[in-house]
Each structure stands twice: as C-alpha cells, then as structure tokens.
Amino acid sequence: MQALCKKSLHTLLTPLEADPITRCGLSSLNDLLSNPDHFIRLANAKLHVFPFSDVDACWRRLYTDASIAKAVLAVQAQDASDGEEAREGPAWLDDVVRTLDMALIMTGAPLREGMIADLFSQLESIARDEGPRRKRRKMERSFPVADARCPEIGYPIKRSKMSLSRFEKHLESSLPVVITETIAHWPALYDRPWGDASYLLDRTLGGRRLVPVELGRSYTDDGWGQTIITFREFMDTYLLDSSHDKIGYLAQHDLFAQIPSLRNDISVPDFCYTDPPPPQAGTPLAAKSSLRLEEPLLNAWFGPAGTISPLHTDPYHNILCQVVGQKYVRLYSPSQTKSLYPRGVEDGIDMSNTSRVPVELVEMQLEDDPESEFCLFGDAPYVETILREGECLYIPVGWWHYVRSLTVSFSVSFWWN
C-alpha cells in the first residue's frame, strides 16, 4: 500500500502539460499536500456555481486530486499496529473511503479513475485483513419479502427467448418484449448473488462505500429529496428493516463505474450492440437529437418495495434486466403522447419526458381514473408485465413507461442507440 501511495503522490505532483488542473491558478502543486482540505472546499464551491456541464474541467480535476492527496496522506499517517478501531472498523478507513468516493460521485474523477480503483483495491485487502480481528455483525442473507400489491395483468407484453438474429428482426416492429434466459449466466444471479445482503456488503468495503440515494417514493412527489450515505446505512435503513415505510432509492446511478467489482458480476447483453431504428416519426423524440453512444450506458436501480418511476420516456433504447425481486411495468406507445399529458418546463428544467398523470393511483386502484383533469388518459391503450428475476424487458426508444417495485428490487438498465 505504501508503494502505491508514494506512486500516487508523485503522479499528482507531475501532471501532464495539457492537464486542466494547471488552469486552477495554484502557485505550486505541493500546496495540495500541505492543505488538501482547503482545495477540496475551493473546488467544491466552484462546482456549485454553474450547472455541472458548464463547470471548467480544472475544478473537477482539482477536487479529484486534492481528495486523493488527502486520502493518501491519511493512509501514510496510519500506524496499523496501534490504530484505534471504531465500532464498525477503523475510523481512518471510513474517512479515506468517504474522501475517495466523494471525488467519484462529485466529479467522476477525470484522469484518475484508474488510480482511485487501485487505491480501493488495496483498501479492500486491508478491510479483509481487519475483518477477522473484530466481531462481525450477523446479517440476514436475503431481503425481506414485502406484501406488495401485485396487479393482475390484463394486457400482457409478449414474452420470448430470443436469439440475436431474432431480436434484430423484432426491432423492426418497434414493440416492447420480455426476453427470457438471456442473463441466466450472470454471476449476480447465482455464484455471486446480489440477493445476498452480506455479499453486497463485502463488495462495498463492508458497506463503507458511499452511494447517492433518492428519498421518497417518486421524483415527482412533494418532499422528494436526495442524499449521500454509506451503502451499509442504505441497506440497514431502507432494505433490511421492514418495520417502517421509509423509501430510499439508489436510482439511475452508474454504480458499476464507481464499484468495478460489481460490474464483473454482469455483462452487457449482445442485443445492445445491434443497430436499432430511430424514434418514430411524428413523436416528440423524433424532433430531438440524442448523443450517439459509443458504448451502452449502464445504470443501477436498487430499492425497497414501493419505489416508483413515474410515467416517462428515455432518449435511448433500453434493455432493463431484473437481478433481484420483481417489478410491475406498464408501457404506452409514443403515439399516445397527447393522452399522457407531458409536463413542460418546471423551475427551468425541461420535464417534457415525464407525464403529469399519477399512474400509480390508477394502477393500484387507490383512485378512479382522473378523467376530470386527464380526460384522454383512461382510453389510452397500454401493455404491461411483471418483470421477474433473470428476465429482461426491451423498451423501444420513446415508449412511455411506468415502473413500480413489488419487492426489494435490483435492476440494471442498458441504454444504447
């Protein structure tokens, strides 16, 4: 570990000539080592001045390198032979993990992804060596089974075991389909099961890794918010404790870039390397241009029963893979957009990809069709399914979809075009 720390500090102090960090106005990069907290605060302030895409890359680089410097100096200062251990392990290890993860979450760690991955790999070894010396808390191996309201399926989506050539033919129809058996080989389902809470804690440095969590049932609800907490706190509070109705959702997060060990438990379906059709002519997305993706975009969706993704569209084709638990999914064709009452610009944010209709109230029969305000919605045709472990759902670009978790659920979405 000490050799890696020494190498990391040398790299921080000798940036390439074209490195954006040279635009930050530092008189000397040695200042990073004398007061890394000062530069973390400085860069953090700059990151919050403008929208993320408009922030000069130098401030992302400064936040990243100052964070690495702080973490490495803490490791070097730690004398493992007489370091005090906190209740859940060494306090210094908690602090180092938090510092590095905040760099990943806040900036993406440009030019330093490999360095941080190497540091985390060494920290995992330290945590494993430290583990046997302290009493481990017993964990239940599976998540609680919720008594969720499971709807009857009246308009089922076609289900099929598909070869690549058959899927390419299916793309011409621009229709959703449930694909079976495609991810049966994933270690996340069997050998390294994500349904095992203790396995996920091990893969997240004993639950020390930080994750961004959405608080509340749906991002359209009043009182919805976001926070960053440890993976252990997320699991204990929102997934393993079924005595309350609090909802926290790790949603649309690139967890696999942050924690590559989990990325090794899955693989990108071959379907995501096909050449799908563009959005249907005459639909809202047809008039918008989407960035051409060189590789599929992966996102994690992990939360308790009751989490909801309100009726919305995505700018890419999507393969939604269910690894743990079950989800109810309802889809509407892009041709039904007018009947789904898209939102407009709200507080300066374009929300036109999200419907105003509270589908959950209708779907769960908590309220009759809200015809007084959304008179066209009740007549809009839809298809639906319950997506189970080991199944995938192909959602064509532009299709409106509403998703509700019926149990603790862990899904992975793959966007491509």
Short mmCIF file of C-alpha atoms in Angstrom, two decimals:
data_model
loop_
_atom_site.label_atom_id
_atom_site.label_comp_id
_atom_site.label_asym_id
_atom_site.label_seq_id
_atom_site.Cartn_x
_atom_site.Cartn_y
_atom_site.Cartn_z
CA MET A 1 0.00 0.00 0.00
CA GLN A 2 2.81 2.40 0.86
CA ALA A 3 4.39 1.91 -2.57
CA LEU A 4 1.07 2.74 -4.25
CA CYS A 5 0.67 5.83 -2.06
CA LYS A 6 4.15 7.06 -2.99
CA LYS A 7 3.49 6.48 -6.69
CA SER A 8 0.12 8.25 -6.47
CA LEU A 9 1.58 11.36 -4.84
CA HIS A 10 4.34 11.51 -7.45
CA THR A 11 1.70 11.40 -10.21
CA LEU A 12 -0.31 14.18 -8.56
CA LEU A 13 2.74 16.43 -8.39
CA THR A 14 3.80 15.86 -12.02
CA PRO A 15 0.71 16.48 -14.18
CA LEU A 16 0.87 16.43 -17.95
CA GLU A 17 1.26 19.79 -19.64
CA ALA A 18 -2.28 19.67 -21.06
CA ASP A 19 -3.87 18.65 -17.73
CA PRO A 20 -6.75 21.07 -16.95
CA ILE A 21 -5.59 21.29 -13.32
CA THR A 22 -2.81 23.62 -14.46
CA ARG A 23 -5.51 26.27 -15.11
CA CYS A 24 -6.58 26.43 -11.45
CA GLY A 25 -4.01 29.05 -10.52
CA LEU A 26 -2.04 27.01 -7.97
CA SER A 27 1.36 28.55 -7.28
CA SER A 28 2.66 25.05 -6.61
CA LEU A 29 1.07 21.63 -6.68
CA ASN A 30 2.93 20.93 -3.44
CA ASP A 31 0.20 23.05 -1.84
CA LEU A 32 -2.15 20.08 -2.37
CA LEU A 33 -0.14 18.13 0.17
CA SER A 34 0.09 20.89 2.76
CA ASN A 35 -3.65 21.68 2.88
CA PRO A 36 -5.80 19.36 0.73
CA ASP A 37 -9.00 20.26 2.63
CA HIS A 38 -8.65 23.91 1.54
CA PHE A 39 -8.53 22.94 -2.12
CA ILE A 40 -11.42 20.50 -1.75
CA ARG A 41 -13.55 23.32 -0.34
CA LEU A 42 -12.40 25.72 -3.07
CA ALA A 43 -13.17 23.29 -5.89
CA ASN A 44 -16.50 22.28 -4.30
CA ALA A 45 -17.60 25.93 -4.28
CA LYS A 46 -16.74 26.25 -7.97
CA LEU A 47 -18.65 23.04 -8.79
CA HIS A 48 -21.82 24.58 -7.35
CA VAL A 49 -21.63 27.91 -9.17
CA PHE A 50 -22.75 26.59 -12.57
CA PRO A 51 -24.58 23.55 -13.95
CA PHE A 52 -22.22 20.58 -13.92
CA SER A 53 -21.75 20.59 -17.71
CA ASP A 54 -20.66 24.25 -17.63
CA VAL A 55 -18.04 23.94 -14.88
CA ASP A 56 -14.44 24.31 -16.08
CA ALA A 57 -12.76 20.90 -16.04
CA CYS A 58 -9.91 22.31 -13.95
CA TRP A 59 -12.14 22.44 -10.87
CA ARG A 60 -13.22 18.81 -11.28
CA ARG A 61 -9.56 17.90 -11.56
CA LEU A 62 -8.62 19.96 -8.51
CA TYR A 63 -11.38 18.40 -6.39
CA THR A 64 -10.23 14.93 -7.50
CA ASP A 65 -6.51 15.40 -6.91
CA ALA A 66 -6.98 17.19 -3.59
CA SER A 67 -9.21 14.32 -2.45
CA ILE A 68 -6.65 11.72 -3.49
CA ALA A 69 -3.91 13.67 -1.71
CA LYS A 70 -5.99 13.82 1.48
CA ALA A 71 -6.75 10.09 1.33
CA VAL A 72 -3.18 9.03 0.59
CA LEU A 73 -1.74 11.20 3.36
CA ALA A 74 -4.23 9.64 5.80
CA VAL A 75 -3.13 6.14 4.78
CA GLN A 76 0.53 7.05 5.15
CA ALA A 77 -0.08 8.52 8.59
CA GLN A 78 -1.92 5.45 9.82
CA ASP A 79 0.07 3.17 12.06
CA ALA A 80 -1.89 -0.07 11.74
CA SER A 81 -0.23 -1.61 14.79
CA ASP A 82 -1.78 0.82 17.26
CA GLY A 83 -4.62 2.44 15.30
CA GLU A 84 -7.85 2.68 17.25
CA GLU A 85 -10.79 0.77 15.87
CA ALA A 86 -14.25 2.26 15.76
CA ARG A 87 -17.38 0.20 16.33
CA GLU A 88 -17.64 -0.77 12.65
CA GLY A 89 -13.90 -0.80 11.97
CA PRO A 90 -11.02 1.67 11.82
CA ALA A 91 -12.23 5.26 11.72
CA TRP A 92 -9.35 6.20 9.43
CA LEU A 93 -10.54 3.67 6.85
CA ASP A 94 -14.07 5.07 6.93
CA ASP A 95 -12.70 8.57 6.34
CA VAL A 96 -10.44 7.52 3.46
CA VAL A 97 -13.26 5.66 1.71
CA ARG A 98 -15.58 8.65 2.11
CA THR A 99 -12.98 11.04 0.68
CA LEU A 100 -12.31 8.93 -2.42
CA ASP A 101 -15.98 8.15 -3.05
CA MET A 102 -16.96 11.81 -2.83
CA ALA A 103 -14.42 12.51 -5.58
CA LEU A 104 -16.00 9.83 -7.77
CA ILE A 105 -19.57 10.97 -7.11
CA MET A 106 -18.92 14.71 -7.34
CA THR A 107 -16.59 14.77 -10.34
CA GLY A 108 -16.31 11.36 -11.99
CA ALA A 109 -12.58 11.54 -11.14
CA PRO A 110 -11.36 12.62 -14.61
CA LEU A 111 -7.90 11.23 -15.48
CA ARG A 112 -7.78 9.47 -12.10
CA GLU A 113 -10.32 6.64 -12.37
CA GLY A 114 -7.57 4.00 -12.54
CA MET A 115 -5.64 5.47 -9.62
CA ILE A 116 -8.72 5.51 -7.38
CA ALA A 117 -9.63 1.97 -8.46
CA ASP A 118 -6.13 0.81 -7.46
CA LEU A 119 -6.41 2.55 -4.09
CA PHE A 120 -9.79 0.95 -3.42
CA SER A 121 -8.38 -2.46 -4.35
CA GLN A 122 -5.69 -2.07 -1.70
CA LEU A 123 -8.20 -0.76 0.83
CA GLU A 124 -10.36 -3.85 0.25
CA SER A 125 -7.38 -6.01 1.18
CA ILE A 126 -6.87 -4.00 4.36
CA ALA A 127 -10.55 -4.33 5.23
CA ARG A 128 -10.47 -8.11 4.66
CA ASP A 129 -7.39 -8.47 6.88
CA GLU A 130 -9.02 -6.32 9.55
CA GLY A 131 -12.34 -8.18 9.39
CA PRO A 132 -11.41 -11.38 11.27
CA ARG A 133 -9.98 -9.31 14.16
CA ARG A 134 -13.35 -7.81 15.01
CA LYS A 135 -16.68 -9.42 15.71
CA ARG A 136 -18.84 -9.32 12.61
CA ARG A 137 -22.47 -8.41 12.99
CA LYS A 138 -24.76 -11.18 11.83
CA MET A 139 -26.74 -10.31 8.71
CA GLU A 140 -29.76 -12.00 7.26
CA ARG A 141 -28.75 -13.45 3.91
CA SER A 142 -31.83 -12.50 1.97
CA PHE A 143 -34.01 -9.42 1.81
CA PRO A 144 -37.43 -9.36 3.48
CA VAL A 145 -40.37 -10.33 1.31
CA ALA A 146 -42.83 -7.47 1.13
CA ASP A 147 -46.57 -7.94 0.99
CA ALA A 148 -46.84 -5.73 -2.09
CA ARG A 149 -49.99 -5.17 -4.09
CA CYS A 150 -49.44 -7.36 -7.17
CA PRO A 151 -51.68 -6.35 -10.07
CA GLU A 152 -53.44 -8.70 -12.43
CA ILE A 153 -52.05 -8.47 -15.95
CA GLY A 154 -54.78 -7.71 -18.44
CA TYR A 155 -52.70 -6.59 -21.44
CA PRO A 156 -49.52 -8.68 -21.31
CA ILE A 157 -46.32 -7.88 -23.16
CA LYS A 158 -45.14 -10.67 -25.44
CA ARG A 159 -42.54 -12.97 -23.84
CA SER A 160 -39.87 -14.78 -25.82
CA LYS A 161 -36.49 -16.48 -25.66
CA MET A 162 -34.64 -14.58 -28.39
CA SER A 163 -31.51 -15.17 -30.41
CA LEU A 164 -29.60 -12.14 -31.61
CA SER A 165 -30.88 -12.52 -35.16
CA ARG A 166 -34.45 -12.89 -33.96
CA PHE A 167 -34.09 -9.77 -31.81
CA GLU A 168 -32.74 -7.79 -34.77
CA LYS A 169 -35.84 -8.82 -36.71
CA HIS A 170 -38.04 -7.84 -33.76
CA LEU A 171 -36.54 -4.33 -33.70
CA GLU A 172 -38.36 -3.60 -36.94
CA SER A 173 -41.68 -3.80 -35.06
CA SER A 174 -40.69 -1.08 -32.53
CA LEU A 175 -42.61 -3.03 -29.87
CA PRO A 176 -41.55 -3.96 -26.32
CA VAL A 177 -40.83 -7.59 -25.49
CA VAL A 178 -39.90 -9.56 -22.35
CA ILE A 179 -36.78 -11.62 -23.10
CA THR A 180 -36.18 -14.77 -21.06
CA GLU A 181 -32.97 -16.71 -20.32
CA THR A 182 -30.63 -14.06 -21.74
CA ILE A 183 -28.86 -13.28 -18.45
CA ALA A 184 -29.04 -16.74 -16.89
CA HIS A 185 -25.23 -16.90 -16.96
CA TRP A 186 -24.73 -13.76 -14.85
CA PRO A 187 -22.84 -14.45 -11.59
CA ALA A 188 -25.06 -11.77 -9.99
CA LEU A 189 -27.92 -14.29 -10.12
CA TYR A 190 -26.18 -17.35 -8.67
CA ASP A 191 -22.44 -17.55 -7.98
CA ARG A 192 -22.10 -14.02 -6.59
CA PRO A 193 -25.75 -13.32 -5.80
CA TRP A 194 -26.93 -9.76 -5.37
CA GLY A 195 -29.89 -11.13 -3.46
CA ASP A 196 -27.45 -11.93 -0.63
CA ALA A 197 -27.15 -8.83 1.56
CA SER A 198 -23.87 -9.96 3.08
CA TYR A 199 -22.30 -10.37 -0.37
CA LEU A 200 -23.20 -6.81 -1.34
CA LEU A 201 -21.72 -5.51 1.91
CA ASP A 202 -18.49 -7.37 1.23
CA ARG A 203 -18.30 -5.90 -2.27
CA THR A 204 -18.73 -2.38 -0.85
CA LEU A 205 -15.86 -2.49 1.64
CA GLY A 206 -18.03 -3.68 4.49
CA GLY A 207 -20.74 -1.24 3.46
CA ARG A 208 -18.41 1.78 3.75
CA ARG A 209 -18.78 2.85 0.11
CA LEU A 210 -20.92 5.93 -0.46
CA VAL A 211 -23.97 5.96 -2.74
CA PRO A 212 -26.40 8.71 -3.81
CA VAL A 213 -29.91 7.88 -2.63
CA GLU A 214 -33.25 9.41 -3.62
CA LEU A 215 -35.56 9.91 -0.64
CA GLY A 216 -39.24 9.35 -1.32
CA ARG A 217 -41.39 7.15 -3.48
CA SER A 218 -41.04 9.09 -6.76
CA TYR A 219 -39.16 12.13 -8.06
CA THR A 220 -42.49 13.82 -8.86
CA ASP A 221 -43.75 13.64 -5.26
CA ASP A 222 -43.72 16.57 -2.85
CA GLY A 223 -40.94 16.21 -0.31
CA TRP A 224 -38.72 14.17 -2.63
CA GLY A 225 -35.01 14.73 -1.98
CA GLN A 226 -31.51 13.28 -2.34
CA THR A 227 -28.66 12.41 0.00
CA ILE A 228 -25.32 10.60 0.01
CA ILE A 229 -24.92 7.85 2.62
CA THR A 230 -22.89 4.70 3.15
CA PHE A 231 -24.05 1.51 1.48
CA ARG A 232 -24.49 -0.08 4.92
CA GLU A 233 -26.76 2.75 6.09
CA PHE A 234 -28.77 2.46 2.86
CA MET A 235 -29.18 -1.29 3.36
CA ASP A 236 -29.97 -1.11 7.09
CA THR A 237 -32.44 1.76 6.82
CA TYR A 238 -34.31 1.10 3.59
CA LEU A 239 -33.87 -2.57 2.62
CA LEU A 240 -33.36 -4.80 5.66
CA ASP A 241 -35.67 -3.02 8.12
CA SER A 242 -39.27 -3.72 7.14
CA SER A 243 -40.75 -2.20 10.31
CA HIS A 244 -41.34 1.21 8.68
CA ASP A 245 -42.43 2.67 5.36
CA LYS A 246 -39.41 4.88 4.63
CA ILE A 247 -38.33 4.73 0.99
CA GLY A 248 -34.82 5.30 -0.27
CA TYR A 249 -33.90 4.50 -3.86
CA LEU A 250 -30.47 4.12 -5.45
CA ALA A 251 -31.76 5.17 -8.86
CA GLN A 252 -30.15 5.75 -12.26
CA HIS A 253 -26.65 5.67 -10.80
CA ASP A 254 -23.54 4.41 -12.60
CA LEU A 255 -22.70 2.16 -9.66
CA PHE A 256 -20.55 -0.08 -11.82
CA ALA A 257 -18.06 2.61 -12.79
CA GLN A 258 -17.82 3.51 -9.11
CA ILE A 259 -17.53 -0.11 -7.88
CA PRO A 260 -15.99 -2.24 -10.69
CA SER A 261 -16.16 -5.42 -8.58
CA LEU A 262 -19.95 -5.39 -9.04
CA ARG A 263 -19.53 -4.71 -12.77
CA ASN A 264 -17.72 -8.05 -13.00
CA ASP A 265 -20.91 -9.83 -11.87
CA ILE A 266 -22.83 -8.87 -15.04
CA SER A 267 -22.24 -8.46 -18.77
CA VAL A 268 -23.72 -6.26 -21.48
CA PRO A 269 -26.37 -8.19 -23.45
CA ASP A 270 -25.43 -8.72 -27.10
CA PHE A 271 -28.70 -7.03 -28.04
CA CYS A 272 -27.14 -3.70 -27.05
CA TYR A 273 -24.73 -3.89 -29.98
CA THR A 274 -27.45 -4.00 -32.62
CA ASP A 275 -28.41 -1.03 -34.78
CA PRO A 276 -31.93 -0.09 -33.64
CA PRO A 277 -34.31 2.21 -35.51
CA PRO A 278 -34.55 5.94 -34.66
CA PRO A 279 -37.54 7.38 -32.75
CA GLN A 280 -40.83 7.05 -34.61
CA ALA A 281 -41.56 9.92 -36.99
CA GLY A 282 -44.02 12.46 -35.63
CA THR A 283 -43.24 11.67 -31.97
CA PRO A 284 -41.61 14.15 -29.53
CA LEU A 285 -38.20 12.44 -29.54
CA ALA A 286 -38.04 12.41 -33.34
CA ALA A 287 -37.52 16.17 -33.28
CA LYS A 288 -34.71 15.95 -30.73
CA SER A 289 -31.16 14.79 -31.29
CA SER A 290 -29.58 12.34 -28.83
CA LEU A 291 -25.87 11.88 -28.33
CA ARG A 292 -24.53 8.95 -30.31
CA LEU A 293 -23.34 6.38 -27.76
CA GLU A 294 -20.04 4.60 -28.38
CA GLU A 295 -20.84 2.07 -25.65
CA PRO A 296 -24.07 1.22 -23.78
CA LEU A 297 -24.83 3.32 -20.69
CA LEU A 298 -25.29 1.21 -17.54
CA ASN A 299 -27.32 2.30 -14.53
CA ALA A 300 -28.28 0.62 -11.27
CA TRP A 301 -31.78 0.71 -9.74
CA PHE A 302 -31.84 -0.67 -6.20
CA GLY A 303 -34.52 -0.11 -3.60
CA PRO A 304 -37.34 -1.50 -1.44
CA ALA A 305 -40.85 -2.43 -2.44
CA GLY A 306 -42.93 0.59 -3.32
CA THR A 307 -40.38 2.64 -5.25
CA ILE A 308 -41.88 4.20 -8.36
CA SER A 309 -40.53 5.58 -11.59
CA PRO A 310 -43.36 7.81 -12.83
CA LEU A 311 -44.59 7.55 -16.40
CA HIS A 312 -41.75 8.88 -18.57
CA THR A 313 -39.71 8.34 -21.73
CA ASP A 314 -35.98 7.82 -22.29
CA PRO A 315 -33.90 9.17 -25.20
CA TYR A 316 -32.37 5.74 -25.92
CA HIS A 317 -33.40 2.15 -26.48
CA ASN A 318 -33.34 0.25 -23.19
CA ILE A 319 -32.79 -3.31 -22.01
CA LEU A 320 -33.97 -3.46 -18.38
CA CYS A 321 -32.57 -6.54 -16.62
CA GLN A 322 -34.08 -7.79 -13.36
CA VAL A 323 -31.49 -9.30 -10.99
CA VAL A 324 -33.31 -9.30 -7.62
CA GLY A 325 -37.03 -9.22 -6.93
CA GLN A 326 -39.95 -8.21 -9.16
CA LYS A 327 -41.26 -5.06 -10.82
CA TYR A 328 -44.55 -4.12 -12.41
CA VAL A 329 -44.02 -2.23 -15.69
CA ARG A 330 -46.67 -0.51 -17.82
CA LEU A 331 -45.86 0.92 -21.27
CA TYR A 332 -47.60 3.27 -23.69
CA SER A 333 -46.71 3.82 -27.33
CA PRO A 334 -45.19 7.18 -28.37
CA SER A 335 -48.33 7.65 -30.46
CA GLN A 336 -50.28 8.11 -27.20
CA THR A 337 -48.21 11.08 -26.03
CA LYS A 338 -51.08 13.57 -26.24
CA SER A 339 -53.23 11.36 -23.99
CA LEU A 340 -50.47 11.14 -21.38
CA TYR A 341 -50.21 14.88 -20.68
CA PRO A 342 -46.44 15.55 -20.70
CA ARG A 343 -45.11 18.13 -18.30
CA GLY A 344 -43.43 21.30 -19.53
CA VAL A 345 -40.53 23.38 -18.26
CA GLU A 346 -40.59 23.47 -14.46
CA ASP A 347 -38.19 25.67 -12.49
CA GLY A 348 -36.03 25.98 -15.58
CA ILE A 349 -35.85 22.21 -16.14
CA ASP A 350 -37.37 20.53 -19.20
CA MET A 351 -39.71 17.88 -17.78
CA SER A 352 -41.45 17.06 -21.06
CA ASN A 353 -40.28 13.44 -20.83
CA THR A 354 -42.47 12.93 -17.72
CA SER A 355 -46.27 12.60 -17.60
CA ARG A 356 -48.47 14.68 -15.32
CA VAL A 357 -50.77 11.70 -14.77
CA PRO A 358 -50.36 9.97 -11.35
CA VAL A 359 -50.46 6.48 -12.87
CA GLU A 360 -49.78 4.80 -9.52
CA LEU A 361 -53.14 5.98 -8.15
CA VAL A 362 -54.92 4.32 -11.04
CA GLU A 363 -52.73 1.22 -11.31
CA MET A 364 -53.01 0.45 -7.60
CA GLN A 365 -56.75 1.28 -7.60
CA LEU A 366 -56.25 3.95 -4.99
CA GLU A 367 -58.28 6.36 -7.07
CA ASP A 368 -60.56 6.15 -10.08
CA ASP A 369 -59.27 7.30 -13.45
CA PRO A 370 -58.64 11.05 -13.00
CA GLU A 371 -60.82 11.90 -16.00
CA SER A 372 -61.73 15.36 -14.74
CA GLU A 373 -58.16 16.58 -15.27
CA PHE A 374 -56.79 13.98 -17.70
CA CYS A 375 -59.85 13.02 -19.72
CA LEU A 376 -57.91 11.28 -22.54
CA PHE A 377 -55.77 9.11 -20.30
CA GLY A 378 -58.35 6.44 -19.49
CA ASP A 379 -58.76 5.50 -23.15
CA ALA A 380 -55.03 5.27 -23.95
CA PRO A 381 -54.09 1.64 -24.73
CA TYR A 382 -51.13 0.11 -22.89
CA VAL A 383 -49.25 -3.15 -22.34
CA GLU A 384 -47.88 -4.43 -19.05
CA THR A 385 -45.84 -7.14 -17.36
CA ILE A 386 -44.38 -8.32 -14.09
CA LEU A 387 -40.63 -8.50 -14.65
CA ARG A 388 -39.09 -11.32 -12.63
CA GLU A 389 -35.56 -12.29 -11.67
CA GLY A 390 -33.48 -13.34 -14.67
CA GLU A 391 -35.75 -11.60 -17.19
CA CYS A 392 -35.12 -8.58 -19.43
CA LEU A 393 -37.53 -6.06 -20.88
CA TYR A 394 -36.78 -4.33 -24.16
CA ILE A 395 -38.22 -0.79 -24.10
CA PRO A 396 -38.04 0.89 -27.53
CA VAL A 397 -36.88 4.49 -27.65
CA GLY A 398 -39.68 6.95 -26.94
CA TRP A 399 -42.06 4.46 -25.30
CA TRP A 400 -43.62 5.81 -22.13
CA HIS A 401 -43.07 3.52 -19.14
CA TYR A 402 -44.17 3.45 -15.52
CA VAL A 403 -42.35 1.13 -13.07
CA ARG A 404 -43.24 0.02 -9.53
CA SER A 405 -41.14 -2.33 -7.38
CA LEU A 406 -43.21 -5.14 -5.89
CA THR A 407 -40.39 -6.36 -3.63
CA VAL A 408 -36.86 -5.32 -2.77
CA SER A 409 -35.54 -4.93 -6.29
CA PHE A 410 -32.17 -4.64 -8.01
CA SER A 411 -32.27 -3.90 -11.74
CA VAL A 412 -29.72 -2.86 -14.34
CA SER A 413 -30.63 -0.76 -17.37
CA PHE A 414 -28.61 -0.69 -20.58
CA TRP A 415 -29.21 2.32 -22.84
CA TRP A 416 -27.98 2.22 -26.43
CA ASN A 417 -28.69 3.65 -29.85
#
